[in-house]
PDB file of C-alpha atoms in Angstrom:
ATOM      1  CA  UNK A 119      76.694  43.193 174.204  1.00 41.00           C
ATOM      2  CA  UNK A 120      73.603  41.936 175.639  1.00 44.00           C
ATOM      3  CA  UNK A 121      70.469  43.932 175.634  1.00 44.00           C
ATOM      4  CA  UNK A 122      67.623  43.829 177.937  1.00 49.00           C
ATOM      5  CA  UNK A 123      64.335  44.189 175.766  1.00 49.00           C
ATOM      6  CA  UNK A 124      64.000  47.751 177.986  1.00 49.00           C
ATOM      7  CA  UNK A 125      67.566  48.296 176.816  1.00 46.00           C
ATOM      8  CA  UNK A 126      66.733  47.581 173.422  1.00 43.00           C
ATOM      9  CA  UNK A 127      63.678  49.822 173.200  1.00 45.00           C
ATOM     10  CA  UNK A 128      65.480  53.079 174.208  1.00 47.00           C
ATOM     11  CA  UNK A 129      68.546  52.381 171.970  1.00 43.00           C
ATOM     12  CA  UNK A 130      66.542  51.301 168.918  1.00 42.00           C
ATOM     13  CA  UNK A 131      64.709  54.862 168.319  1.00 43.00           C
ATOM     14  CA  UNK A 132      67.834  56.441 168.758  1.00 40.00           C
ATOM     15  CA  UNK A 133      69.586  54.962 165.765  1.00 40.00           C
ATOM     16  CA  UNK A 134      66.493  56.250 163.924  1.00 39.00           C
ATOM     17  CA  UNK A 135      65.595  59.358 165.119  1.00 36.00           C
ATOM     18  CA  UNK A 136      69.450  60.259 165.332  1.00 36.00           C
ATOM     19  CA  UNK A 137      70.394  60.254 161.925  1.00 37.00           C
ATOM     20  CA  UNK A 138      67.149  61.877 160.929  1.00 33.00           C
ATOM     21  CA  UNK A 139      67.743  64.779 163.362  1.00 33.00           C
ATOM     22  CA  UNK A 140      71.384  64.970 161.806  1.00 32.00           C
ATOM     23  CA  UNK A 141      69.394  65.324 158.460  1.00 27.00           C
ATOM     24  CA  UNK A 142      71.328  61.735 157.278  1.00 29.00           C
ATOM     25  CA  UNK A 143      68.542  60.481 155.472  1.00 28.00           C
ATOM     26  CA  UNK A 144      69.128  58.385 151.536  1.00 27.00           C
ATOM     27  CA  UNK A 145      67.701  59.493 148.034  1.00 27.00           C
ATOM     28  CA  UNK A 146      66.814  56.025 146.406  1.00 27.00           C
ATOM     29  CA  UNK A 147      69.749  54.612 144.450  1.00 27.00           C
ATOM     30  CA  UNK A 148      68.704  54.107 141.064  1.00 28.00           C
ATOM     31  CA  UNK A 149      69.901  50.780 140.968  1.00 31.00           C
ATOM     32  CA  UNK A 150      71.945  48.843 143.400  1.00 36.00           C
ATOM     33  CA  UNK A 151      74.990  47.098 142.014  1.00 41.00           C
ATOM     34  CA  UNK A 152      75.567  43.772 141.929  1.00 46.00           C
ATOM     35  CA  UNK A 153      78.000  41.864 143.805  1.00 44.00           C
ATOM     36  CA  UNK A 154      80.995  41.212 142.172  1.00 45.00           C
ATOM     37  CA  UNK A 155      80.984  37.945 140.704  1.00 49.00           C
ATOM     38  CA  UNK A 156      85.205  37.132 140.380  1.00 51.00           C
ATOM     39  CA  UNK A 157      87.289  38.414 142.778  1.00 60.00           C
ATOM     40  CA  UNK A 158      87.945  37.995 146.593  1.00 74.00           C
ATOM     41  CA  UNK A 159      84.574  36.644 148.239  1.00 83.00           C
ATOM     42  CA  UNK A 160      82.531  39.337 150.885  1.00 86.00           C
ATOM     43  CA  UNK A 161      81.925  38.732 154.025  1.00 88.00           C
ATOM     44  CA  UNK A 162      80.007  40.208 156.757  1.00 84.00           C
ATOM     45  CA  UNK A 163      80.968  39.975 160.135  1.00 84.00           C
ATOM     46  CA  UNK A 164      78.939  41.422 162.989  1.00 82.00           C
ATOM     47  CA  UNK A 165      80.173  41.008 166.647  1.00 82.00           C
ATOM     48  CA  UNK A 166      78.107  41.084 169.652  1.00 79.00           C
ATOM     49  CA  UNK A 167      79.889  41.568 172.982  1.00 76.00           C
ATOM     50  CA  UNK A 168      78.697  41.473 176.741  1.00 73.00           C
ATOM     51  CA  UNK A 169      80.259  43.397 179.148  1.00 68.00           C
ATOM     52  CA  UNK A 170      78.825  41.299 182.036  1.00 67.00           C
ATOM     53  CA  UNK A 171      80.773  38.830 184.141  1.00 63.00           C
ATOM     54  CA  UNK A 172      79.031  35.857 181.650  1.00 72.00           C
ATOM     55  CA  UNK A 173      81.177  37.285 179.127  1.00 72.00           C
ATOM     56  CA  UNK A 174      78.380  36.389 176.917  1.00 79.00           C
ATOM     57  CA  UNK A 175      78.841  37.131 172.941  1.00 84.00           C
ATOM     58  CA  UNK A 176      77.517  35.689 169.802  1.00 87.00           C
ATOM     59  CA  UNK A 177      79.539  36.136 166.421  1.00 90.00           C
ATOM     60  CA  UNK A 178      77.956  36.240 162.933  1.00 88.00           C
ATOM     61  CA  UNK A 179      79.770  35.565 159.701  1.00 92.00           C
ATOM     62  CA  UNK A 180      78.433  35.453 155.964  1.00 90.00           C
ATOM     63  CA  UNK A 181      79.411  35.476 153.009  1.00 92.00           C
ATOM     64  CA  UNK A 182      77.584  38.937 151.048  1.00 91.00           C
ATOM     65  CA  UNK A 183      76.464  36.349 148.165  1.00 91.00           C
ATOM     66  CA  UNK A 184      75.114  33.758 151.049  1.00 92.00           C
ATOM     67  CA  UNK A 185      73.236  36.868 152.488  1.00 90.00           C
ATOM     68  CA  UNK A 186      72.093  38.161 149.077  1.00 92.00           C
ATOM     69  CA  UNK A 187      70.172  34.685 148.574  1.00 93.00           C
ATOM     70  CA  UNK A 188      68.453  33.679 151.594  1.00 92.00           C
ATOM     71  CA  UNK A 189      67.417  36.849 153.070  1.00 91.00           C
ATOM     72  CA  UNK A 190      64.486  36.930 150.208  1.00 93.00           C
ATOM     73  CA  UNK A 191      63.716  33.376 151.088  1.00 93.00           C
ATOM     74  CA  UNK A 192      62.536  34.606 154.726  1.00 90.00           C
ATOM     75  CA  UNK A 193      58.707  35.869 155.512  1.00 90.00           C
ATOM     76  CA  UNK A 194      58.579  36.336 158.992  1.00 89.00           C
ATOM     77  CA  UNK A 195      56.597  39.273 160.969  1.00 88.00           C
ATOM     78  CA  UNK A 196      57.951  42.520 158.979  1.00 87.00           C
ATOM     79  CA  UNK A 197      60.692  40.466 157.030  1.00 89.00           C
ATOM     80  CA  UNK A 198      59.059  39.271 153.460  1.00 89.00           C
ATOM     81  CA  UNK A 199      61.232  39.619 149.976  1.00 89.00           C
ATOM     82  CA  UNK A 200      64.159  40.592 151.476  1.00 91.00           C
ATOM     83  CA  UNK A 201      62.699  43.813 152.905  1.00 91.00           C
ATOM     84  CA  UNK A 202      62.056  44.996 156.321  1.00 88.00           C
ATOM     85  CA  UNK A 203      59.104  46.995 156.863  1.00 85.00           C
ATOM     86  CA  UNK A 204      59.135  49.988 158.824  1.00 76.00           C
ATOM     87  CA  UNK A 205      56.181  51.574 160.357  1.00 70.00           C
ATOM     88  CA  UNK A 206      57.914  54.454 162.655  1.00 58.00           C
ATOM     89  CA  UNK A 207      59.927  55.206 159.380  1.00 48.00           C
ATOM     90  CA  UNK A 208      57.719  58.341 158.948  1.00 51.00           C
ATOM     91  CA  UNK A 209      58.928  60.176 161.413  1.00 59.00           C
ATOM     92  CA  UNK A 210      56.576  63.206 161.907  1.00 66.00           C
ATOM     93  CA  UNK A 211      56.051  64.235 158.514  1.00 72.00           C
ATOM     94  CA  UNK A 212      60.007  64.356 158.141  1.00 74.00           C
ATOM     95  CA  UNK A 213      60.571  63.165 154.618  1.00 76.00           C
ATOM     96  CA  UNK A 214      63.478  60.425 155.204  1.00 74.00           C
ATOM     97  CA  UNK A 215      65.016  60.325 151.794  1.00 77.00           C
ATOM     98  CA  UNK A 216      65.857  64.323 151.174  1.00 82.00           C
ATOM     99  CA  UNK A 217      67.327  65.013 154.678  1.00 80.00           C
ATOM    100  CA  UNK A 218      69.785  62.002 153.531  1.00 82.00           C
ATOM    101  CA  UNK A 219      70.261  63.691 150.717  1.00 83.00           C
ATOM    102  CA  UNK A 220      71.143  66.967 152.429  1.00 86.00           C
ATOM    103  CA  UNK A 221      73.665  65.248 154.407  1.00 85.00           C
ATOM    104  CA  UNK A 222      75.384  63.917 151.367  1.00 84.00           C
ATOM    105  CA  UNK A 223      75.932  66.937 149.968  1.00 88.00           C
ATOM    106  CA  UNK A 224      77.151  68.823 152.989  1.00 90.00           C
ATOM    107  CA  UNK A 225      80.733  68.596 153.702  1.00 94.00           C
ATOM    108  CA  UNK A 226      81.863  66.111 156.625  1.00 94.00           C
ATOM    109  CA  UNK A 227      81.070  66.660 160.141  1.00 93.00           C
ATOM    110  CA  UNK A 228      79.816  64.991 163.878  1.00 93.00           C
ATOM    111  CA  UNK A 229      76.217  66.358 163.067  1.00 90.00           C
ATOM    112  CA  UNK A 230      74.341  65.547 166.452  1.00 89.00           C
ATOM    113  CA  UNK A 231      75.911  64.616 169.839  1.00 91.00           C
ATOM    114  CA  UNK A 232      73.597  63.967 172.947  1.00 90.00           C
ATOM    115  CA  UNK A 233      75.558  63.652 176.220  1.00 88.00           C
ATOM    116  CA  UNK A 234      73.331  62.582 179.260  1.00 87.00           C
ATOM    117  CA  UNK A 235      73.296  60.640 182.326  1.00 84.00           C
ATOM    118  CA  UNK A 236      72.682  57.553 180.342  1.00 82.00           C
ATOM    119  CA  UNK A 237      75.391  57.537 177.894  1.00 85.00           C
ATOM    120  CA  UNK A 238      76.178  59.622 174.638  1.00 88.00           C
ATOM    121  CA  UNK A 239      74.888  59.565 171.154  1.00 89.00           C
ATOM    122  CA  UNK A 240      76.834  61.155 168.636  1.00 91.00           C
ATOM    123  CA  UNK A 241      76.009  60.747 164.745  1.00 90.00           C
ATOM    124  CA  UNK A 242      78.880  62.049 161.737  1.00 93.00           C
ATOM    125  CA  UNK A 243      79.422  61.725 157.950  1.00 93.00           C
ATOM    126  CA  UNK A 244      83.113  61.233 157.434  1.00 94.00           C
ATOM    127  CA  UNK A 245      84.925  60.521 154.210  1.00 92.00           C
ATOM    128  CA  UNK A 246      81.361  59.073 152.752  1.00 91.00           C
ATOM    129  CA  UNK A 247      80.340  57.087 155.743  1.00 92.00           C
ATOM    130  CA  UNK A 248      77.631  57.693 157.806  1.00 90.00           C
ATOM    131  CA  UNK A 249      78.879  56.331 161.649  1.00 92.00           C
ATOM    132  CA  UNK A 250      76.579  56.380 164.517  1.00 90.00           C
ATOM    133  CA  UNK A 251      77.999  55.942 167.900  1.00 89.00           C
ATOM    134  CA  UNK A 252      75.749  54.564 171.080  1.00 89.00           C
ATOM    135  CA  UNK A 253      77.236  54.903 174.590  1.00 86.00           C
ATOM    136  CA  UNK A 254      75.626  53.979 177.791  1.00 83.00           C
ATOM    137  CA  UNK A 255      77.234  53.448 180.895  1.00 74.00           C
ATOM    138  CA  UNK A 256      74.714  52.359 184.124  1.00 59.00           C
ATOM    139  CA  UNK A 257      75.418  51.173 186.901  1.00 53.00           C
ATOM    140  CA  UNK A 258      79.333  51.360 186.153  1.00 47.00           C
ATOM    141  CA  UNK A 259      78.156  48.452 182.925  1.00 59.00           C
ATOM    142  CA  UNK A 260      79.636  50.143 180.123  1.00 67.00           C
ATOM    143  CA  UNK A 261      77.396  49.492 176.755  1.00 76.00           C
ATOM    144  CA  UNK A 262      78.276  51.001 173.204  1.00 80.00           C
ATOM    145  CA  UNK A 263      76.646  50.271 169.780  1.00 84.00           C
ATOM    146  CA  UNK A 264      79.002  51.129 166.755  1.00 85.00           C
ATOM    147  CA  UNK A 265      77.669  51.123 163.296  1.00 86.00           C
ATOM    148  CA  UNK A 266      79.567  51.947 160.674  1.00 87.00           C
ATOM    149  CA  UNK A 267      78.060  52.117 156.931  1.00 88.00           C
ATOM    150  CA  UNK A 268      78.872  53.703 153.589  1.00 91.00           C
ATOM    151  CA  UNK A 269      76.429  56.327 152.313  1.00 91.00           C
ATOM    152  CA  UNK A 270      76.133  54.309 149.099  1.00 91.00           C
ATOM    153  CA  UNK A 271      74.573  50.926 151.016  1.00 91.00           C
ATOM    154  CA  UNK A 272      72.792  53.342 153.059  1.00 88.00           C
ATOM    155  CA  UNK A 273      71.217  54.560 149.957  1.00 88.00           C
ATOM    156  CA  UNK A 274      70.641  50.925 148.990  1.00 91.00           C
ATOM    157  CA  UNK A 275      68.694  50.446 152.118  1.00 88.00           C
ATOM    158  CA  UNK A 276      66.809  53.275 151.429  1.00 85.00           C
ATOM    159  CA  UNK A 277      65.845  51.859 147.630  1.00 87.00           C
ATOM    160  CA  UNK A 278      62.655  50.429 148.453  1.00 85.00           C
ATOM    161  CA  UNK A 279      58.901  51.877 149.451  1.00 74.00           C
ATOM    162  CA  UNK A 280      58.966  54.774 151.948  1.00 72.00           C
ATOM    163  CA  UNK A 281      57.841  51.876 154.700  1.00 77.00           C
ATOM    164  CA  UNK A 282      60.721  49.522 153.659  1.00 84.00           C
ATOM    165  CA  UNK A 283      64.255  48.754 153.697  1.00 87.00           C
ATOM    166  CA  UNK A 284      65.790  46.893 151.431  1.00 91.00           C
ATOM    167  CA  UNK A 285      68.033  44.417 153.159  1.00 92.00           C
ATOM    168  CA  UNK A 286      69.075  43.045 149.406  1.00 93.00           C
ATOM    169  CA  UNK A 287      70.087  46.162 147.787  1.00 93.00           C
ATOM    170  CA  UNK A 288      72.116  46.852 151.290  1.00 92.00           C
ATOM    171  CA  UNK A 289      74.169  43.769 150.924  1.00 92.00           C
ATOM    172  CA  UNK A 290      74.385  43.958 147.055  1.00 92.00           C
ATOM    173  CA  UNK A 291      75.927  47.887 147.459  1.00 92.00           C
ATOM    174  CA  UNK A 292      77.954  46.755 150.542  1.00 89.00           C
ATOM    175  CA  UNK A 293      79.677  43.566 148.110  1.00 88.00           C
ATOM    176  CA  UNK A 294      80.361  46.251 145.628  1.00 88.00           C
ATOM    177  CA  UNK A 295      81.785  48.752 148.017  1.00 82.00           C
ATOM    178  CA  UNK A 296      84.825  46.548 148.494  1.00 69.00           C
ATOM    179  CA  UNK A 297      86.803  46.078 152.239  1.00 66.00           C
ATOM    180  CA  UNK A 298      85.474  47.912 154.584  1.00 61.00           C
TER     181      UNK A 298
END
């Protein structure tokens, strides 16, 4: 899929402000686990379609261990250490960490759904896996945005400072977590 920056600035405060409203938010892990070092080898593999007639896509694979290693080498903009800062993370005085928490210890279920014009939003905890669901369809262009993450490397993301997210710990706790 291939975003317009307008595009990308209405979907991107969704997938914040969506799992906050479904109260979705992590309690810092105490420590993030390390990736396994024997054993089958991690990868992760993100996919990027377009829907356009260019048929445009871009593919991304890397090994967890690969990840683990160069994302602390980067300092670029809000990228330093491995860690993303994020400014808009406090999100009117809503504290991030214990609505997370509240999810994780309610029982499964689709927790907010916003159907409009635009396309749908729906966000749900299922069998410990926080999925967030992006629809838009303009102009008969059908968009979606899929994420799919365990609660425990959402928790890892959530590790750091209350303006950060730790990329590291993310990709450490999603090694651990096995296939997914």
């Amino acid at each position: 899929m291939k975003l317009s920056r307008k595009q990308l600035k209405r979907v991107l405060p969704v997938l914040w402000i969506a799992p906050l409203a479904a109260a979705a938010v992590l309690v810092p892990a105490a420590s993030a686990q390390p990736v396994p070092a024997p054993g089958p080898e991690r990868w992760l593999h993100i996919r990027v379609d377009s829907q356009a007639a260019k048929g445009e896509m871009v593919r991304i694979n890397v090994p967890l261990e690969l990840a683990a290693k160069v994302l602390p080498t980067i300092h670029n903009d809000k990228l330093h250490d491995g860690k993303v800062i994020i400014h808009a993370a406090r999100v009117h005085g809503v504290d991030l960490r214990a609505l997370l928490e509240a999810v994780r210890s309610t029982r499964d279920g689709e927790f907010v759904t916003v159907q409009a014009t635009h396309g749908d939003v729906s966000v749900v905890k299922q069998s410990g896996y926080l999925l967030v669901h992006v629809r838009e369809d303009k102009d008969a262009a059908k968009k979606r945005v899929e994420i799919r993450v365990p609660m425990k490397v959402v928790d890892a993301l959530l590790s750091a400072g209350s303006n950060e997210r730790d990329l590291v710990a993310a990709i450490r706790a999603l090694g651990a977590q096995g296939d997914t």
